[in-house]
Amino acid sequence: MKLSSSLKLGAVAIASVALLAACGSNSSNSGSNKQVLNWVETSNIPTMDPSKSVDIVSSGALNNVDEGLLRIGQDSKVRPGVAKDYSVSKDGKTWTFNLRKSKWSNGDPVTAKDFVFGWQRTAKPSTASQYAYLLDHVQNFNAVNKGKMAPSKLGIKAEGDNKVVVTLSKPQSYFKYIVSMPAAYPQNQKIVDKYGKKFAATSENAVYNGPFKLTGWTGTNNKWTLAKNDQYWDAKNVKLSKVNYQVINDQQTWLSQYQSGKVDEIILDGTQYKNFKNSKELNMRNSASTFYLDLNQQKQAIFKNQKARRAISMAINKVDFTKNVLADGSQAPTGVVPQDFVKKDGKDFADAAYVKAGTEYNLAQAKKLWAQALKATGKSSMTLNLVTDDTPRGKKASDYVQNALSKLPGLKVEANNVPFNVRLSRAQQGQFDVLVDGWIADYPDAISFSSLFTSDNSYNYGKWNNKKYDTLVANAEGKDANDTNKRWTDLVDAEKTLMTDQGVVPLYQLAKPQLLKSKVHGVEYFPTGAQWDFSHAYIK
């Protein structure tokens, strides 16, 4: 899932974002009977269309206003959603979900047909869903997604109003996580047809089946509210009356708002973390997310040269950047797949797949490799465009990377810090030379990262292409899907291939130190996916 380089990212971007305990008494929510939570994002919402959501901001909102067959719960384990229970056939290819009675926010019943319609809409090519690939194990997906087969042929069907049956083309052990994501949410066809291209373009142009409903969002504004959805099937256990959001991308402003009680949380930047690391309100939110550089091979031919890509990586001191610039608990990466994310028999995936040359700092070697690659192009100098978010963390990454790369012979770097939604648009359209990008795992499996860099993945913005890599990922998803050991080896070898060929340049593994008011309870945080769930939160 795309991260903003500020806080959320990643994902969240990584919000490049003693003393405070007494501030809670100043909050506008200090009354125990006023169930209002005040939250912050560092970027506004790019879209609320479940089929088109690709980022941590929109998915965070969607996770609270909509609900799929299952939901992510504590310890990243799935729990019932619209489906009260489910079963899987012995061959792992048929998944049957039995639905509870539930309603949309307008009172319409949520039925099995809503899931069929939503999945078909995500899969069909005219929707242009970048997350459609999450359904690639569903029978006939590839043919439907390429327009070679009608959406009605997708392997999902409704048996009456309360049963959804999904047929997979091959087993997928983590499919239970896929059905909890926005791309697999139900969609009310009546509402989608009513608004057409304007569906979900504002909070009023959609209906919701989750714990909350979105209000006050015009499509471009920096404030919105999640209001309790009284039509939700479990509304009696939703304690908050609303969650007020506002966009703040200045760290000092954010801290001032927190200290004055106007907001209930803050993701700290490095300086703030140092000052408040002993606060009782501090929570370290470790995130399964990595920030990295995409190098656009279609726009800049030099990036087709592995020496150029390696030079870019070796010119950047990731340890110095994370320790002395971010200084917020984030750590230098060993690869793309984060440390302490996936383990097998006590072995960390990141350790098993480690390639030293993929992330090490060696400026002397970087200069040699860049000079060789530049000479091969027939040029003596060149200028590259670096695109990042205009968030505090994004600007830190921009400044550091620009300075580091400018030390390479004959290279000038021009930095462009742009709003998160603009950065997403430029990434999708290939309007960059170097892009500070970020990803938070959608589910607790290495494939959530590995699948990004196959030659046909829409998130492979740099257009890196490696047949060996494609084959290894395909094997993990295909012939070795049911063999735990072989699948592990496939994905470890794929990560090694990515780092050996320097398909992307890892920058840092995100950590988010958060101050959360002591009066706030029950907020669920997940290292993967949408990260925040307010359905069990309350103020006391």
Coordinates of C-alpha atoms in Angstrom, one line a residue:
M1 CA 0.0 0.0 0.0
K2 CA 1.3 3.4 -1.0
L3 CA 2.7 5.5 1.8
S4 CA 3.1 9.2 2.0
S5 CA 6.7 10.0 2.8
S6 CA 5.7 12.0 5.7
L7 CA 3.9 10.1 8.2
K8 CA 2.4 7.5 6.5
L9 CA 4.2 6.3 5.0
G10 CA 3.8 4.8 4.4
A11 CA 1.8 3.9 4.3
V12 CA 1.8 6.1 5.8
A13 CA 3.9 7.9 5.0
I14 CA 6.2 8.2 7.1
A15 CA 5.3 11.1 8.9
S16 CA 8.5 12.7 8.8
V17 CA 6.5 13.4 11.3
A18 CA 7.2 14.1 31.6
L19 CA 5.9 16.8 29.8
L20 CA 2.7 16.2 28.1
A21 CA 0.8 14.1 30.6
A22 CA -1.0 17.1 32.0
C23 CA -2.2 18.4 28.6
G24 CA -5.2 16.0 28.4
S25 CA -7.2 18.1 30.8
N26 CA -7.3 20.9 28.2
S27 CA -8.9 18.7 25.5
S28 CA -12.2 19.6 24.0
N29 CA -13.1 15.9 24.7
S30 CA -12.4 15.9 28.4
G31 CA -15.9 15.0 29.3
S32 CA -16.2 11.3 29.8
N33 CA -19.5 11.2 27.9
K34 CA -18.2 13.0 24.8
Q35 CA -17.0 10.2 22.5
V36 CA -15.1 12.4 20.0
L37 CA -11.6 11.5 18.7
N38 CA -9.5 14.1 17.0
W39 CA -7.0 12.6 14.5
V40 CA -4.4 13.9 12.0
E41 CA -3.3 12.9 8.5
T42 CA -0.4 14.6 6.7
S43 CA -2.1 14.4 3.3
N44 CA -5.7 14.6 2.2
I45 CA -7.8 11.7 0.8
P46 CA -6.9 11.0 -2.9
T47 CA -10.1 8.8 -3.4
M48 CA -12.8 7.0 -1.6
D49 CA -13.5 4.5 -4.4
P50 CA -12.7 1.0 -3.0
S51 CA -11.6 -0.1 -6.4
K52 CA -9.2 2.7 -6.9
S53 CA -7.7 3.3 -3.4
V54 CA -4.0 2.7 -3.5
D55 CA -2.7 4.7 -0.5
I56 CA -2.6 4.6 3.3
V57 CA -4.8 7.7 3.7
S58 CA -7.8 6.5 1.7
S59 CA -7.4 2.9 2.9
G60 CA -7.4 4.1 6.5
A61 CA -10.6 5.9 6.0
L62 CA -12.2 3.0 4.0
N63 CA -11.2 0.5 6.7
N64 CA -13.4 2.4 9.1
V65 CA -16.4 3.3 6.9
D66 CA -16.6 0.1 4.9
E67 CA -16.3 -3.6 5.7
G68 CA -15.3 -6.7 3.7
L69 CA -16.1 -10.3 4.2
L70 CA -13.5 -10.4 7.0
R71 CA -11.6 -7.7 9.0
I72 CA -8.1 -7.5 10.3
G73 CA -8.0 -7.8 14.1
Q74 CA -5.5 -8.1 16.9
D75 CA -2.1 -9.4 16.0
S76 CA -3.0 -9.1 12.3
K77 CA -5.3 -12.0 12.6
V78 CA -8.6 -12.0 10.7
R79 CA -11.9 -11.7 12.4
P80 CA -15.5 -11.8 11.1
G81 CA -16.8 -8.9 9.0
V82 CA -19.9 -9.1 6.9
A83 CA -19.2 -12.8 6.8
K84 CA -20.1 -14.4 10.1
D85 CA -18.1 -17.5 9.2
Y86 CA -16.4 -19.2 6.2
S87 CA -15.0 -22.5 5.1
V88 CA -12.2 -23.6 2.7
S89 CA -12.2 -26.7 0.5
K90 CA -9.5 -29.3 1.0
D91 CA -7.7 -28.3 -2.2
G92 CA -7.7 -24.7 -1.1
K93 CA -9.5 -23.4 -4.2
T94 CA -13.1 -22.9 -3.0
W95 CA -13.9 -20.4 -0.3
T96 CA -17.5 -20.2 1.0
F97 CA -18.6 -17.2 3.1
N98 CA -21.8 -17.1 5.0
L99 CA -23.1 -13.5 5.5
R100 CA -24.8 -11.9 8.4
K101 CA -27.7 -9.5 7.9
S102 CA -26.3 -6.1 7.5
K103 CA -27.1 -2.8 5.9
W104 CA -25.6 0.1 4.0
S105 CA -25.8 3.6 5.6
N106 CA -28.8 4.4 3.4
G107 CA -30.7 1.4 4.7
D108 CA -30.3 -0.9 1.7
P109 CA -29.4 -4.5 2.7
V110 CA -25.8 -5.7 2.1
T111 CA -26.1 -8.8 0.0
A112 CA -23.9 -11.4 -1.7
K113 CA -24.6 -9.6 -5.0
D114 CA -22.9 -6.5 -3.7
F115 CA -19.7 -8.5 -3.3
V116 CA -20.0 -10.0 -6.7
F117 CA -20.6 -6.5 -8.2
G118 CA -17.7 -4.9 -6.3
W119 CA -15.2 -7.6 -7.3
Q120 CA -16.3 -7.5 -10.9
R121 CA -16.0 -3.8 -11.0
T122 CA -12.5 -3.9 -9.5
A123 CA -11.4 -6.6 -12.0
K124 CA -12.7 -5.2 -15.2
P125 CA -10.2 -3.1 -17.2
S126 CA -12.4 0.0 -17.6
T127 CA -12.1 0.6 -13.9
A128 CA -8.3 0.8 -14.2
S129 CA -7.9 -0.4 -10.6
Q130 CA -4.2 -0.6 -9.6
Y131 CA -5.1 -3.0 -6.8
A132 CA -7.0 -5.4 -9.1
Y133 CA -4.0 -7.7 -9.1
L134 CA -4.9 -8.6 -5.5
L135 CA -7.7 -10.7 -7.0
D136 CA -5.3 -12.5 -9.5
H137 CA -5.9 -15.9 -7.9
V138 CA -9.6 -15.7 -8.5
Q139 CA -10.7 -17.9 -11.4
N140 CA -10.6 -16.2 -14.8
F141 CA -9.2 -12.9 -13.3
N142 CA -6.5 -12.5 -15.9
A143 CA -8.9 -12.9 -18.8
V144 CA -11.4 -10.5 -17.2
N145 CA -8.8 -7.9 -16.3
K146 CA -7.5 -7.9 -19.9
G147 CA -10.9 -7.6 -21.4
K148 CA -10.8 -11.0 -23.0
M149 CA -13.7 -12.4 -20.8
A150 CA -16.8 -10.8 -19.4
P151 CA -16.7 -9.7 -15.7
S152 CA -19.6 -12.1 -15.1
K153 CA -17.0 -14.9 -15.6
L154 CA -15.0 -13.9 -12.6
G155 CA -14.8 -16.8 -10.1
I156 CA -17.2 -15.2 -7.5
K157 CA -20.9 -16.0 -7.3
A158 CA -23.8 -15.3 -5.0
E159 CA -25.9 -18.2 -3.8
G160 CA -29.0 -16.3 -2.6
D161 CA -28.6 -13.1 -0.6
N162 CA -26.4 -14.5 2.2
K163 CA -23.7 -16.7 0.7
V164 CA -20.7 -15.8 -1.4
V165 CA -18.7 -18.6 -3.1
V166 CA -15.2 -17.8 -4.5
T167 CA -13.4 -20.2 -6.8
L168 CA -9.6 -19.7 -7.0
S169 CA -7.5 -20.8 -10.0
K170 CA -4.8 -22.0 -7.5
P171 CA -4.5 -22.1 -3.7
Q172 CA -3.6 -19.0 -1.9
S173 CA -2.9 -19.4 1.8
Y174 CA -3.2 -15.6 2.5
F175 CA -6.5 -15.1 0.6
K176 CA -8.2 -14.5 4.0
Y177 CA -6.3 -11.2 4.2
I178 CA -7.2 -10.3 0.6
V179 CA -10.9 -10.3 1.3
S180 CA -10.4 -7.8 4.1
M181 CA -9.0 -5.1 1.8
P182 CA -10.8 -2.3 -0.1
A183 CA -10.4 -3.9 -3.5
A184 CA -12.6 -6.7 -2.2
Y185 CA -15.2 -4.7 -0.5
P186 CA -18.9 -4.9 -1.4
Q187 CA -20.2 -2.1 -3.6
N188 CA -23.8 -0.9 -3.9
Q189 CA -24.5 -1.0 -7.7
K190 CA -27.5 1.4 -7.4
I191 CA -25.2 4.1 -5.9
V192 CA -22.3 3.4 -8.3
D193 CA -24.6 3.6 -11.3
K194 CA -26.3 6.8 -9.9
Y195 CA -23.1 8.8 -9.6
G196 CA -21.1 7.2 -12.5
K197 CA -17.6 8.8 -12.7
K198 CA -18.4 10.9 -9.7
F199 CA -19.0 7.9 -7.5
A200 CA -17.1 8.3 -4.2
A201 CA -15.7 11.6 -5.4
T202 CA -17.2 13.2 -2.3
S203 CA -18.5 11.9 1.0
E204 CA -22.1 12.4 -0.3
N205 CA -21.6 10.4 -3.4
A206 CA -21.2 7.0 -1.7
V207 CA -22.8 4.8 0.9
Y208 CA -21.0 2.9 3.7
N209 CA -21.4 -0.5 5.4
G210 CA -18.8 -0.1 8.1
P211 CA -18.7 1.2 11.7
F212 CA -18.6 4.8 10.5
K213 CA -19.7 6.9 7.6
L214 CA -17.7 9.7 5.9
T215 CA -19.0 13.2 6.1
G216 CA -17.7 16.7 5.2
W217 CA -15.4 15.5 2.5
T218 CA -15.6 17.5 -0.8
G219 CA -12.9 15.6 -2.6
T220 CA -10.2 18.2 -2.0
N221 CA -10.6 19.6 1.5
N222 CA -8.3 19.0 4.4
K223 CA -10.9 18.3 7.0
W224 CA -13.4 15.4 7.2
T225 CA -15.3 13.4 9.8
L226 CA -16.0 9.7 10.4
A227 CA -19.5 9.7 12.0
K228 CA -20.9 6.7 13.7
N229 CA -23.0 4.6 11.3
D230 CA -26.2 3.6 13.1
Q231 CA -27.0 1.1 10.3
Y232 CA -23.8 -0.9 11.0
W233 CA -24.6 -4.5 12.1
D234 CA -22.5 -4.0 15.3
A235 CA -23.3 -0.4 15.9
K236 CA -24.2 -1.1 19.6
N237 CA -20.5 -1.8 20.3
V238 CA -19.2 1.3 18.5
K239 CA -18.5 3.8 21.2
L240 CA -17.2 6.8 19.3
S241 CA -19.7 9.3 18.0
K242 CA -17.2 10.7 15.5
V243 CA -13.6 10.9 14.5
N244 CA -12.6 14.4 13.3
Y245 CA -9.7 14.5 10.8
Q246 CA -7.6 17.4 9.7
V247 CA -4.5 17.5 7.6
I248 CA -1.4 19.0 9.3
N249 CA 1.9 18.7 7.5
D250 CA 4.0 21.0 9.7
Q251 CA 5.4 19.2 12.7
Q252 CA 5.5 22.2 15.1
T253 CA 1.9 23.0 14.3
W254 CA 1.0 19.4 15.0
L255 CA 2.8 19.4 18.3
S256 CA 1.1 22.7 19.4
Q257 CA -2.3 21.3 18.5
Y258 CA -1.5 18.2 20.6
Q259 CA -0.3 20.1 23.6
S260 CA -3.3 22.3 23.5
G261 CA -5.6 19.3 23.4
K262 CA -7.0 20.1 19.9
V263 CA -5.8 16.8 18.5
D264 CA -5.4 13.5 20.4
E265 CA -2.3 12.1 18.7
I266 CA 0.9 13.0 17.0
I267 CA 3.5 11.0 15.1
L268 CA 6.8 12.5 16.2
D269 CA 9.7 13.5 14.1
G270 CA 13.3 12.9 15.2
T271 CA 13.7 16.1 17.3
Q272 CA 10.3 15.6 19.0
Y273 CA 11.0 11.9 19.6
K274 CA 14.2 12.8 21.4
N275 CA 12.4 15.3 23.6
F276 CA 9.4 13.1 24.5
K277 CA 10.8 9.5 24.4
N278 CA 10.2 9.2 28.2
S279 CA 6.6 10.3 28.0
K280 CA 3.9 7.9 29.3
E281 CA 1.9 8.7 26.3
L282 CA 4.5 7.4 23.8
N283 CA 3.7 4.4 21.7
M284 CA 6.2 3.0 19.2
R285 CA 4.3 1.9 16.2
N286 CA 6.5 -0.4 14.3
S287 CA 5.4 -0.6 10.7
A288 CA 5.9 -3.3 8.1
S289 CA 6.9 -0.6 5.6
T290 CA 9.9 0.3 3.5
F291 CA 10.7 3.5 1.7
Y292 CA 12.8 3.2 -1.5
L293 CA 13.8 5.0 -4.7
D294 CA 12.2 4.1 -8.0
L295 CA 14.5 4.7 -10.9
N296 CA 12.6 5.4 -14.1
Q297 CA 14.1 3.2 -16.8
Q298 CA 11.6 4.3 -19.5
K299 CA 12.4 8.0 -19.1
Q300 CA 16.2 7.7 -18.4
A301 CA 18.1 5.1 -20.4
I302 CA 21.0 5.3 -18.0
F303 CA 18.9 3.5 -15.4
K304 CA 18.9 0.4 -17.7
N305 CA 22.5 0.1 -16.7
Q306 CA 22.9 -1.9 -13.4
K307 CA 26.1 0.1 -12.6
A308 CA 24.1 3.3 -12.6
R309 CA 21.4 1.9 -10.3
R310 CA 24.1 0.5 -8.0
A311 CA 25.9 3.9 -8.0
I312 CA 22.7 5.6 -6.8
S313 CA 22.3 3.2 -4.0
M314 CA 26.0 3.3 -2.8
A315 CA 26.0 7.1 -2.8
I316 CA 23.4 7.2 -0.1
N317 CA 24.4 6.5 3.5
K318 CA 21.2 4.9 4.8
V319 CA 22.6 4.4 8.4
D320 CA 23.4 8.1 8.7
F321 CA 20.1 9.2 7.2
T322 CA 18.0 7.1 9.6
K323 CA 20.1 7.7 12.7
N324 CA 21.0 11.3 12.4
V325 CA 18.4 12.8 10.1
L326 CA 15.1 10.9 10.7
A327 CA 16.3 10.0 14.2
D328 CA 12.8 8.7 15.1
G329 CA 13.4 5.0 15.5
S330 CA 13.4 4.2 11.8
Q331 CA 16.2 2.0 10.7
A332 CA 18.5 1.4 7.8
P333 CA 17.1 -1.3 5.5
T334 CA 18.7 -4.6 4.6
G335 CA 16.5 -4.9 1.6
V336 CA 13.0 -4.2 0.5
V337 CA 11.2 -6.7 2.8
P338 CA 11.4 -5.3 6.3
Q339 CA 13.2 -6.9 9.3
D340 CA 11.0 -8.6 11.9
F341 CA 8.2 -8.9 9.4
V342 CA 8.2 -12.5 8.3
K343 CA 10.0 -15.5 10.0
K344 CA 10.2 -19.2 9.3
D345 CA 11.6 -21.6 11.9
G346 CA 13.1 -18.6 13.8
K347 CA 14.8 -17.3 10.7
D348 CA 14.1 -13.7 9.7
F349 CA 13.3 -13.3 6.0
A350 CA 15.3 -10.1 5.8
D351 CA 18.4 -11.9 7.1
A352 CA 18.0 -14.9 4.8
A353 CA 17.7 -12.6 1.8
Y354 CA 20.4 -10.1 2.7
V355 CA 22.6 -8.8 -0.1
K356 CA 25.3 -6.5 1.3
A357 CA 25.9 -4.6 -1.9
G358 CA 22.2 -3.8 -2.3
T359 CA 22.1 -1.3 0.6
E360 CA 25.7 -0.6 1.6
Y361 CA 27.3 2.9 1.5
N362 CA 30.5 3.2 -0.6
L363 CA 30.9 6.7 -2.1
A364 CA 34.2 5.9 -3.8
Q365 CA 32.8 2.9 -5.6
A366 CA 29.6 4.8 -6.4
K367 CA 31.6 7.5 -8.2
K368 CA 33.4 4.9 -10.3
L369 CA 30.3 3.0 -11.2
W370 CA 28.4 6.3 -12.1
A371 CA 31.3 7.5 -14.3
Q372 CA 31.3 4.2 -16.1
A373 CA 27.6 4.3 -16.7
L374 CA 27.6 7.9 -17.7
K375 CA 30.4 7.3 -20.2
A376 CA 28.4 4.4 -21.7
T377 CA 25.6 6.9 -22.6
G378 CA 28.0 9.2 -24.5
K379 CA 27.3 12.0 -22.1
S380 CA 29.6 13.9 -19.7
S381 CA 26.8 15.2 -17.5
M382 CA 23.1 15.0 -16.9
T383 CA 20.3 16.4 -14.7
L384 CA 17.8 14.2 -12.9
N385 CA 14.4 15.1 -11.5
L386 CA 13.7 13.9 -7.9
V387 CA 10.1 13.7 -6.8
T388 CA 9.0 13.4 -3.2
D389 CA 6.0 14.3 -1.0
D390 CA 5.9 17.8 0.4
T391 CA 5.7 16.5 4.0
P392 CA 8.3 17.0 6.7
R393 CA 9.7 13.4 6.2
G394 CA 9.4 13.8 2.4
K395 CA 11.5 17.0 2.5
K396 CA 14.1 15.4 4.7
A397 CA 14.4 12.5 2.3
S398 CA 14.5 14.9 -0.7
D399 CA 17.3 17.1 0.8
Y400 CA 19.4 14.1 1.9
V401 CA 19.1 12.2 -1.4
Q402 CA 19.7 15.3 -3.5
N403 CA 22.9 16.1 -1.6
A404 CA 24.1 12.6 -1.7
L405 CA 23.6 12.1 -5.4
S406 CA 25.0 15.5 -6.3
K407 CA 28.4 14.0 -5.2
L408 CA 28.4 11.7 -8.2
P409 CA 30.5 13.1 -11.2
G410 CA 28.5 15.0 -13.8
L411 CA 25.2 14.6 -12.0
K412 CA 22.8 17.4 -11.0
V413 CA 19.7 16.7 -9.1
E414 CA 16.6 18.9 -9.1
A415 CA 14.1 18.2 -6.3
N416 CA 10.4 18.6 -6.5
N417 CA 8.4 18.3 -3.3
V418 CA 4.7 17.9 -4.2
P419 CA 1.4 17.1 -2.5
F420 CA 0.9 13.4 -1.8
N421 CA -1.9 13.0 -4.4
V422 CA 0.3 14.8 -7.0
R423 CA 3.1 12.5 -6.2
L424 CA 0.8 9.5 -6.8
S425 CA -0.3 10.8 -10.1
R426 CA 3.2 11.5 -11.3
A427 CA 4.3 8.0 -10.2
Q428 CA 1.5 6.4 -12.1
Q429 CA 2.2 8.5 -15.2
G430 CA 5.9 8.0 -15.1
Q431 CA 6.6 11.8 -14.7
F432 CA 9.8 11.4 -12.7
D433 CA 13.4 10.4 -13.0
V434 CA 13.9 9.4 -9.4
L435 CA 10.9 8.9 -7.0
V436 CA 10.9 8.6 -3.2
D437 CA 8.3 5.8 -2.9
G438 CA 7.1 3.8 0.0
W439 CA 5.1 0.6 0.6
I440 CA 3.4 -0.8 3.7
A441 CA 2.6 -4.5 3.5
D442 CA -1.1 -5.2 2.9
Y443 CA -0.9 -8.5 4.8
P444 CA 1.7 -10.4 6.8
D445 CA 3.4 -12.2 3.9
A446 CA 6.6 -11.3 2.0
I447 CA 4.8 -11.6 -1.3
S448 CA 3.1 -8.3 -0.4
F449 CA 6.5 -6.7 -1.3
S450 CA 7.8 -9.3 -3.8
S451 CA 4.8 -8.9 -6.1
L452 CA 5.5 -5.2 -6.5
F453 CA 8.5 -5.5 -8.8
T454 CA 7.4 -8.1 -11.3
S455 CA 7.5 -6.7 -14.8
D456 CA 3.7 -6.6 -15.1
N457 CA 2.8 -5.0 -11.8
S458 CA 1.3 -1.5 -12.0
Y459 CA 3.3 -0.4 -8.9
N460 CA 6.6 -1.2 -10.6
Y461 CA 7.0 2.5 -11.4
G462 CA 10.6 2.3 -12.4
K463 CA 9.8 -0.5 -15.0
W464 CA 12.6 -2.7 -13.8
N465 CA 12.4 -6.0 -15.6
N466 CA 14.1 -9.3 -14.7
K467 CA 12.9 -12.6 -16.0
K468 CA 14.5 -14.6 -13.2
Y469 CA 12.7 -12.5 -10.6
D470 CA 9.4 -12.9 -12.4
T471 CA 9.8 -16.7 -12.5
L472 CA 10.6 -16.9 -8.8
V473 CA 7.6 -14.9 -7.8
A474 CA 5.4 -16.9 -10.2
N475 CA 6.6 -20.1 -8.7
A476 CA 5.9 -18.9 -5.2
E477 CA 2.4 -18.0 -6.3
G478 CA 1.9 -21.1 -8.4
K479 CA 3.6 -24.5 -8.4
D480 CA 5.1 -24.0 -5.0
A481 CA 2.1 -22.2 -3.3
N482 CA 1.3 -25.2 -1.1
D483 CA 4.9 -26.1 -0.2
T484 CA 6.0 -23.8 2.6
N485 CA 9.7 -24.6 2.3
K486 CA 9.9 -24.1 -1.5
R487 CA 7.8 -21.0 -1.4
W488 CA 10.1 -19.5 1.2
T489 CA 13.1 -20.3 -0.9
D490 CA 11.5 -18.8 -4.0
L491 CA 10.8 -15.5 -2.3
V492 CA 14.2 -15.3 -0.6
D493 CA 15.8 -15.9 -3.9
A494 CA 13.6 -13.3 -5.5
E495 CA 14.6 -10.7 -2.9
K496 CA 18.3 -11.5 -3.5
T497 CA 17.8 -11.1 -7.2
L498 CA 16.1 -7.7 -6.8
M499 CA 18.9 -6.5 -4.6
T500 CA 21.8 -8.0 -6.6
D501 CA 20.4 -6.3 -9.8
Q502 CA 19.5 -3.1 -7.7
G503 CA 15.9 -3.0 -9.1
V504 CA 15.1 -0.3 -6.6
V505 CA 17.1 1.5 -3.9
P506 CA 15.9 0.9 -0.3
L507 CA 16.2 4.0 1.9
Y508 CA 14.8 3.1 5.3
Q509 CA 12.4 0.9 7.3
L510 CA 9.7 3.0 8.9
A511 CA 9.0 3.4 12.6
K512 CA 6.4 5.8 13.9
P513 CA 6.7 7.1 17.5
Q514 CA 3.3 8.3 18.4
L515 CA 2.0 10.3 21.4
L516 CA -1.6 9.3 22.1
K517 CA -3.7 11.0 24.8
S518 CA -4.1 8.8 27.9
K519 CA -7.9 9.3 27.7
V520 CA -8.0 7.4 24.4
H521 CA -8.5 3.7 24.7
G522 CA -9.2 0.8 22.3
V523 CA -7.6 2.2 19.1
E524 CA -6.3 -0.8 17.2
Y525 CA -3.0 -0.4 15.3
F526 CA -1.8 -2.9 12.7
P527 CA 1.8 -3.0 11.2
T528 CA 0.2 -3.9 7.9
G529 CA -2.7 -2.7 5.8
A530 CA -4.8 0.3 6.8
Q531 CA -3.2 0.4 10.2
W532 CA -5.9 2.1 12.2
D533 CA -9.3 0.7 13.4
F534 CA -11.5 2.9 15.5
S535 CA -14.5 0.5 15.8
H536 CA -13.6 -0.4 19.4
A537 CA -12.1 2.9 20.5
Y538 CA -13.5 5.1 23.2
I539 CA -12.7 8.1 25.3
K540 CA -12.4 7.8 29.1

